[in-house]
Short mmCIF file of C-alpha atoms and ligand atoms in Angstrom, two decimals:
data_model
loop_
_atom_site.label_atom_id
_atom_site.label_comp_id
_atom_site.label_asym_id
_atom_site.label_seq_id
_atom_site.Cartn_x
_atom_site.Cartn_y
_atom_site.Cartn_z
CA MET X 1 -69.92 52.76 113.82
CA LEU X 2 -69.41 51.18 109.75
CA LEU X 3 -66.42 51.80 107.58
CA GLU X 4 -65.75 53.50 103.98
CA GLY X 5 -67.82 50.88 101.12
CA GLU X 6 -69.13 48.37 104.02
CA PHE X 7 -72.77 47.55 103.28
CA VAL X 8 -75.82 46.96 105.63
CA ALA X 9 -79.28 45.66 104.01
CA LEU X 10 -82.08 47.49 105.03
CA PHE X 11 -85.44 45.81 105.29
CA GLY X 12 -88.45 47.43 103.45
CA GLY X 13 -91.66 46.76 105.74
CA ILE X 14 -95.74 47.80 105.29
CA GLU X 15 -98.50 47.98 107.81
CA SER X 16 -101.15 47.53 105.48
CA GLY X 17 -104.16 49.18 107.51
CA GLY X 18 -107.40 50.14 106.32
CA THR X 19 -107.26 54.10 105.93
CA LYS X 20 -104.03 53.59 105.43
CA PHE X 21 -100.20 51.88 105.28
CA VAL X 22 -97.47 52.92 105.84
CA CYS X 23 -94.01 52.19 104.27
CA ALA X 24 -90.33 53.23 105.77
CA ALA X 25 -86.33 50.79 105.35
CA GLY X 26 -84.28 50.34 107.74
CA THR X 27 -83.58 47.61 110.67
CA GLY X 28 -85.01 49.17 113.02
CA PRO X 29 -86.54 51.92 115.82
CA GLU X 30 -83.09 53.67 115.39
CA ASP X 31 -82.70 53.62 111.73
CA LEU X 32 -85.72 53.86 109.67
CA CYS X 33 -83.98 55.90 106.44
CA ALA X 34 -87.36 56.78 104.49
CA ARG X 35 -91.31 57.22 105.54
CA VAL X 36 -93.93 57.01 103.91
CA SER X 37 -98.08 56.72 104.17
CA ILE X 38 -100.26 56.13 101.25
CA PRO X 39 -103.84 55.90 102.08
CA THR X 40 -105.93 53.37 101.01
CA THR X 41 -107.80 53.50 98.26
CA SER X 42 -108.76 50.95 95.88
CA PRO X 43 -106.00 47.50 96.02
CA ASP X 44 -104.25 47.98 92.79
CA GLU X 45 -103.57 51.81 92.86
CA THR X 46 -102.84 51.42 97.05
CA ILE X 47 -100.50 48.88 96.00
CA ARG X 48 -98.73 50.41 93.17
CA CYS X 49 -97.74 53.99 95.34
CA VAL X 50 -96.31 50.99 97.67
CA ILE X 51 -94.23 50.13 94.68
CA GLU X 52 -93.33 53.98 93.56
CA PHE X 53 -92.02 53.88 97.11
CA PHE X 54 -89.90 51.50 97.31
CA ARG X 55 -88.33 51.87 94.22
CA GLU X 56 -87.29 54.92 94.94
CA ALA X 57 -85.51 54.17 98.50
CA THR X 58 -84.09 50.84 97.10
CA ARG X 59 -82.32 53.59 94.21
CA ARG X 60 -80.17 54.44 97.31
CA GLU X 61 -79.87 51.19 99.37
CA LYS X 62 -80.32 48.38 98.44
CA ILE X 63 -83.58 46.31 100.44
CA SER X 64 -83.18 42.70 101.07
CA ALA X 65 -86.36 41.66 101.65
CA VAL X 66 -89.73 43.61 102.12
CA GLY X 67 -92.08 42.35 105.02
CA ILE X 68 -96.37 43.38 104.94
CA ALA X 69 -98.26 43.50 108.71
CA SER X 70 -101.84 43.04 107.22
CA PHE X 71 -105.41 43.51 108.15
CA GLY X 72 -106.74 40.62 107.43
CA PRO X 73 -108.27 38.37 107.72
CA VAL X 74 -105.05 37.02 105.79
CA ASP X 75 -103.73 33.92 103.91
CA LEU X 76 -100.39 33.22 105.84
CA HIS X 77 -100.28 28.91 104.12
CA PRO X 78 -97.21 28.93 101.73
CA ASP X 79 -98.68 26.68 100.64
CA SER X 80 -102.05 27.80 99.23
CA ALA X 81 -103.48 29.65 95.37
CA GLN X 82 -103.25 32.66 98.62
CA PHE X 83 -100.76 32.89 99.62
CA GLY X 84 -100.12 36.80 100.82
CA PHE X 85 -103.82 37.11 100.08
CA ILE X 86 -106.69 39.74 102.41
CA THR X 87 -109.40 37.41 101.93
CA SER X 88 -112.65 37.80 103.53
CA THR X 89 -112.47 41.11 104.72
CA PRO X 90 -115.52 43.48 104.94
CA LYS X 91 -113.46 46.60 103.83
CA PRO X 92 -115.20 46.79 100.15
CA GLY X 93 -112.91 46.60 96.97
CA TRP X 94 -110.51 44.55 98.92
CA ARG X 95 -111.64 40.98 99.73
CA ASN X 96 -109.45 38.74 97.88
CA THR X 97 -106.63 40.64 96.88
CA ASP X 98 -103.38 40.29 95.75
CA LEU X 99 -101.67 41.88 98.56
CA ALA X 100 -97.67 40.33 98.86
CA GLY X 101 -97.87 38.62 94.94
CA PRO X 102 -97.50 41.88 93.69
CA ILE X 103 -94.94 43.67 95.30
CA ARG X 104 -92.58 40.62 95.84
CA ARG X 105 -92.82 40.40 91.51
CA ALA X 106 -92.54 44.23 91.10
CA LEU X 107 -89.26 44.13 93.36
CA GLY X 108 -87.92 40.83 93.43
CA VAL X 109 -87.61 40.23 96.88
CA PRO X 110 -88.51 38.01 99.43
CA VAL X 111 -91.55 38.80 101.13
CA ALA X 112 -92.45 38.48 104.31
CA PHE X 113 -96.30 38.27 105.31
CA ASP X 114 -98.53 38.11 108.44
CA THR X 115 -101.36 39.61 110.51
CA ASP X 116 -101.11 43.32 111.52
CA VAL X 117 -101.01 42.22 115.65
CA ASN X 118 -98.34 39.47 114.89
CA GLY X 119 -95.72 41.86 112.99
CA ALA X 120 -96.96 44.98 115.95
CA ALA X 121 -95.41 41.47 118.53
CA LEU X 122 -92.72 40.44 116.71
CA ALA X 123 -91.29 43.77 117.44
CA GLU X 124 -92.35 45.16 120.57
CA GLY X 125 -90.54 41.50 120.94
CA ILE X 126 -87.07 42.53 119.52
CA TRP X 127 -86.89 46.06 120.55
CA GLY X 128 -89.95 47.20 123.05
CA ALA X 129 -92.23 46.16 125.86
CA ALA X 130 -91.51 42.30 125.63
CA ARG X 131 -88.59 42.02 125.00
CA GLY X 132 -86.33 38.86 126.37
CA LEU X 133 -89.92 36.84 126.88
CA ASP X 134 -90.91 33.73 124.12
CA ASN X 135 -94.63 34.09 125.00
CA PHE X 136 -96.61 37.08 125.10
CA VAL X 137 -100.19 38.38 124.30
CA TYR X 138 -99.98 41.75 121.30
CA LEU X 139 -103.28 42.91 121.45
CA THR X 140 -105.31 46.44 119.57
CA VAL X 141 -108.39 47.97 120.77
CA GLY X 142 -108.96 50.67 118.04
CA THR X 143 -111.70 50.39 115.73
CA GLY X 144 -111.75 46.86 115.85
CA ILE X 145 -110.27 44.39 118.41
CA GLY X 146 -107.07 42.07 117.62
CA GLY X 147 -105.04 40.30 118.81
CA GLY X 148 -101.26 38.00 117.79
CA GLY X 149 -98.51 36.77 119.88
CA ILE X 150 -96.06 34.56 120.17
CA ILE X 151 -95.75 31.60 121.44
CA GLU X 152 -92.35 28.72 123.52
CA GLY X 153 -90.76 32.08 120.31
CA ARG X 154 -93.62 31.56 117.24
CA MET X 155 -95.59 32.85 115.56
CA ILE X 156 -99.24 31.67 116.31
CA HIS X 157 -100.44 30.80 112.75
CA GLY X 158 -102.78 27.91 112.90
CA ALA X 159 -106.00 26.46 110.56
CA LEU X 160 -106.75 30.77 109.86
CA HIS X 161 -104.54 33.16 112.24
CA PRO X 162 -105.48 34.02 115.54
CA GLU X 163 -109.02 36.44 115.14
CA MET X 164 -108.95 37.57 119.20
CA GLY X 165 -111.08 39.81 118.88
CA HIS X 166 -113.92 38.16 118.47
CA MET X 167 -114.62 36.02 120.80
CA ARG X 168 -117.56 35.99 123.26
CA VAL X 169 -118.39 37.40 126.31
CA THR X 170 -121.09 37.80 128.87
CA HIS X 171 -123.35 40.81 128.42
CA ASP X 172 -125.85 42.15 130.09
CA TRP X 173 -127.73 43.45 128.56
CA SER X 174 -130.59 45.05 131.54
CA ALA X 175 -127.04 46.88 132.64
CA ASP X 176 -126.10 47.20 128.49
CA PRO X 177 -128.65 47.81 126.17
CA PHE X 178 -126.35 47.84 123.38
CA PRO X 179 -126.01 45.41 121.09
CA GLY X 180 -123.03 45.67 120.14
CA ALA X 181 -121.89 46.07 116.40
CA CYS X 182 -119.26 43.48 114.90
CA PRO X 183 -121.31 42.86 111.64
CA PHE X 184 -120.54 39.26 111.83
CA HIS X 185 -121.35 38.01 115.31
CA GLY X 186 -123.77 41.32 116.62
CA ASP X 187 -122.42 41.44 120.48
CA CYS X 188 -118.69 39.89 120.57
CA TRP X 189 -115.81 41.58 122.04
CA GLU X 190 -115.06 43.21 119.51
CA GLY X 191 -118.79 44.22 118.88
CA LEU X 192 -118.82 44.79 122.48
CA ALA X 193 -115.28 46.85 123.09
CA ALA X 194 -113.68 48.23 119.93
CA GLY X 195 -113.73 52.48 120.08
CA PRO X 196 -116.56 52.12 117.08
CA ALA X 197 -118.68 50.39 120.01
CA ILE X 198 -118.04 53.35 122.83
CA GLU X 199 -119.02 55.91 120.13
CA ALA X 200 -121.89 53.66 119.10
CA ARG X 201 -123.00 52.87 122.47
CA TRP X 202 -122.93 56.75 124.00
CA ARG X 203 -123.17 58.55 120.53
CA GLU X 204 -120.29 60.08 121.20
CA LYS X 205 -116.57 59.21 120.42
CA ALA X 206 -114.27 57.75 122.81
CA GLU X 207 -111.89 60.28 122.81
CA ASN X 208 -114.21 62.75 123.73
CA LEU X 209 -115.29 61.18 126.77
CA PRO X 210 -114.87 62.71 130.02
CA SER X 211 -112.45 60.76 133.28
CA ASN X 212 -115.69 60.01 134.76
CA HIS X 213 -117.70 58.46 132.74
CA PRO X 214 -119.92 55.30 133.23
CA ALA X 215 -118.28 54.72 129.73
CA TRP X 216 -114.56 53.60 131.59
CA VAL X 217 -115.75 51.62 134.31
CA LEU X 218 -118.11 49.16 131.58
CA GLU X 219 -115.39 49.47 128.74
CA ALA X 220 -112.70 47.64 131.35
CA HIS X 221 -114.80 45.37 131.73
CA TYR X 222 -115.44 43.91 128.91
CA LEU X 223 -111.86 44.68 127.81
CA ALA X 224 -110.60 42.86 131.21
CA GLN X 225 -113.21 39.18 130.19
CA GLY X 226 -111.95 39.16 127.51
CA LEU X 227 -108.16 39.15 129.02
CA MET X 228 -108.98 37.00 131.09
CA ASN X 229 -110.01 34.22 128.36
CA VAL X 230 -106.64 34.47 126.73
CA ILE X 231 -104.46 34.68 130.34
CA CYS X 232 -106.77 31.54 130.67
CA ALA X 233 -105.63 30.45 127.38
CA ILE X 234 -102.58 31.03 126.37
CA SER X 235 -101.17 31.60 129.78
CA PRO X 236 -98.67 34.24 128.03
CA ARG X 237 -95.65 36.02 130.50
CA ARG X 238 -97.02 39.72 129.78
CA VAL X 239 -99.33 41.03 127.50
CA ILE X 240 -99.74 44.38 125.58
CA LEU X 241 -102.55 46.25 125.53
CA ALA X 242 -102.10 48.93 122.57
CA GLY X 243 -104.59 50.85 119.48
CA GLY X 244 -106.56 54.30 119.90
CA VAL X 245 -108.74 53.13 123.05
CA MET X 246 -105.26 52.91 125.03
CA GLN X 247 -104.11 55.33 124.37
CA ARG X 248 -107.10 56.90 127.02
CA ALA X 249 -104.77 56.89 130.69
CA GLU X 250 -107.59 56.70 133.32
CA LEU X 251 -107.95 53.01 130.91
CA LEU X 252 -105.44 50.24 132.63
CA PRO X 253 -105.53 51.01 135.98
CA LEU X 254 -109.75 49.96 135.43
CA VAL X 255 -108.71 47.38 133.53
CA HIS X 256 -105.93 45.97 135.47
CA ARG X 257 -108.13 46.20 139.55
CA GLU X 258 -110.73 44.58 137.42
CA THR X 259 -109.06 41.47 135.06
CA LEU X 260 -107.49 40.45 139.47
CA ARG X 261 -111.35 40.15 140.13
CA LEU X 262 -112.19 38.36 137.44
CA LEU X 263 -109.20 35.59 137.36
CA ASN X 264 -110.43 36.28 142.08
CA GLY X 265 -107.01 34.69 143.02
CA TYR X 266 -107.50 31.65 140.37
CA LEU X 267 -104.08 32.21 138.33
CA GLN X 268 -101.38 32.69 141.40
CA VAL X 269 -97.87 33.21 139.56
CA LYS X 270 -96.04 36.50 140.80
CA GLU X 271 -96.48 38.03 137.08
CA ILE X 272 -100.33 37.88 137.56
CA THR X 273 -101.09 38.76 141.46
CA ASP X 274 -97.85 41.04 142.81
CA ARG X 275 -96.97 42.27 139.28
CA MET X 276 -100.06 43.43 137.40
CA HIS X 277 -98.39 47.25 136.31
CA ASP X 278 -95.37 45.25 134.55
CA TYR X 279 -98.19 42.05 133.39
CA ILE X 280 -101.24 44.09 131.41
CA VAL X 281 -99.13 47.10 129.76
CA LEU X 282 -98.88 49.98 126.84
CA PRO X 283 -96.78 49.33 124.05
CA THR X 284 -93.31 51.03 124.11
CA LEU X 285 -92.90 51.49 120.09
CA GLY X 286 -95.36 53.81 119.69
CA ASP X 287 -96.20 54.85 115.75
CA ASN X 288 -94.36 53.36 114.33
CA ALA X 289 -94.93 49.65 115.96
CA GLY X 290 -97.35 48.66 112.86
CA VAL X 291 -94.67 49.16 111.29
CA LEU X 292 -91.71 47.70 112.28
CA GLY X 293 -93.89 44.42 113.14
CA ALA X 294 -93.34 44.15 109.22
CA ILE X 295 -90.25 45.18 109.38
CA ALA X 296 -89.95 42.49 111.60
CA LEU X 297 -91.06 40.33 109.36
CA ALA X 298 -88.41 41.01 106.46
CA GLN X 299 -85.61 40.31 108.97
CA LYS X 300 -87.10 36.92 110.24
CA LEU X 301 -87.79 36.12 106.81
CA ALA X 302 -84.35 36.96 105.74
CA GLU X 303 -83.02 35.34 108.74
CA GLY X 304 -84.29 32.19 107.99
CA SER X 305 -83.36 31.90 103.99
CA SER X 306 -79.84 32.99 105.26
CA GLN X 307 -79.96 29.13 107.32
CA ARG X 308 -81.17 27.44 104.76
CA PRO X 309 -78.16 24.89 102.98
P1 LIG Q 401 -107.13 52.36 113.64
O1 LIG Q 401 -107.71 50.55 114.97
O2 LIG Q 401 -108.35 52.36 112.51
O3 LIG Q 401 -105.33 51.36 113.29
P2 LIG Q 401 -106.67 53.32 116.28
O4 LIG Q 401 -106.01 52.10 117.07
O5 LIG Q 401 -105.88 54.71 116.17
O6 LIG Q 401 -106.73 52.64 115.00
O7 LIG Q 401 -107.86 53.00 116.82
C1 LIG Q 401 -108.87 54.43 116.36
C2 LIG Q 401 -110.23 54.17 117.78
O8 LIG Q 401 -109.39 54.20 118.58
C3 LIG Q 401 -110.84 55.33 117.44
O9 LIG Q 401 -112.25 53.95 117.61
C4 LIG Q 401 -110.86 56.17 118.02
O10 LIG Q 401 -112.24 57.06 118.56
C5 LIG Q 401 -110.22 55.35 118.91
N1 LIG Q 401 -109.49 56.26 120.35
C6 LIG Q 401 -108.27 56.67 119.98
N2 LIG Q 401 -108.07 58.10 120.20
C7 LIG Q 401 -109.10 57.47 121.93
C8 LIG Q 401 -108.69 58.34 123.29
N3 LIG Q 401 -107.17 58.88 122.87
N4 LIG Q 401 -108.75 57.67 124.00
C9 LIG Q 401 -110.05 56.23 124.00
N5 LIG Q 401 -110.39 56.23 122.21
C10 LIG Q 401 -109.65 56.74 120.89
ZN1 LIG Q 402 -118.03 39.41 115.29
#
């Protein structure tokens, strides 16, 4: 309980998505004190609305840092001239957009910046389905397929950041003549298995396909292929499968079965062989995962800077 006059600094979170920006202030899932959803229009207009939201929020509470968990690709290198930019996105108008800079300048607080999936992974690791794990992967299967995660307690960055959705999976053209929907690679993982691919292949939105439709067995097969690659490459302790397509309840058990079939008994760890239902799991933070991820990024930045001499 807070004593009168006691002061707790809040963090600001911005989930930057291709269709909406969700902004909130708080310190975790229990105390999101203000939340707003802003449609993604032009960069200028969208960023202006984000700044207005935080100016208003900071009239009542102090915000000590802001986190941005963004769609990408993004530049995450703090020493790069384009740090905080959305870079080569195909989203019209958003290529080479400085997102973190104007927000930092307008609000005068430190701004943490990372991918939406790394942010969501961080949040699930602190409050959700990966609590207590220092090595796990977070994948979202929605408009695209995105992957991020934590290895030995640190978010995966590297030369760019993981782009797991664009790995190659095998495509049996006779069983599935759909050429794939990725504008860069055609039948990469995302091109075959993200929501728009399901819709284009079957000429029906994924959410409207009946449970017994062959779409789901094929979808589980593609998802399991990518999962096998992720599991073999990274050796995560758990994989969180999020995104709109995973809202389909019957899909996860099919994915479990198909992943075990493709692994074919090679990885003899009990987490995988005996507890697959607890190894590939759905997220637990629901609709707020993205913005909580951004708040978690801000919190991490603030902790890091307070530890510096
Ligand atoms: P985004 O990736 O843009 O953040 P979502 O994660 O909500 O968005 O994913 C949107 C995709 O998920 C769409 O292609 C949509 O058809 C699909 N989708 C949404 N709800 C369901 C559902 N209940 N079952 C299967 N697919 C769904
Ligand atoms: Zn691709």
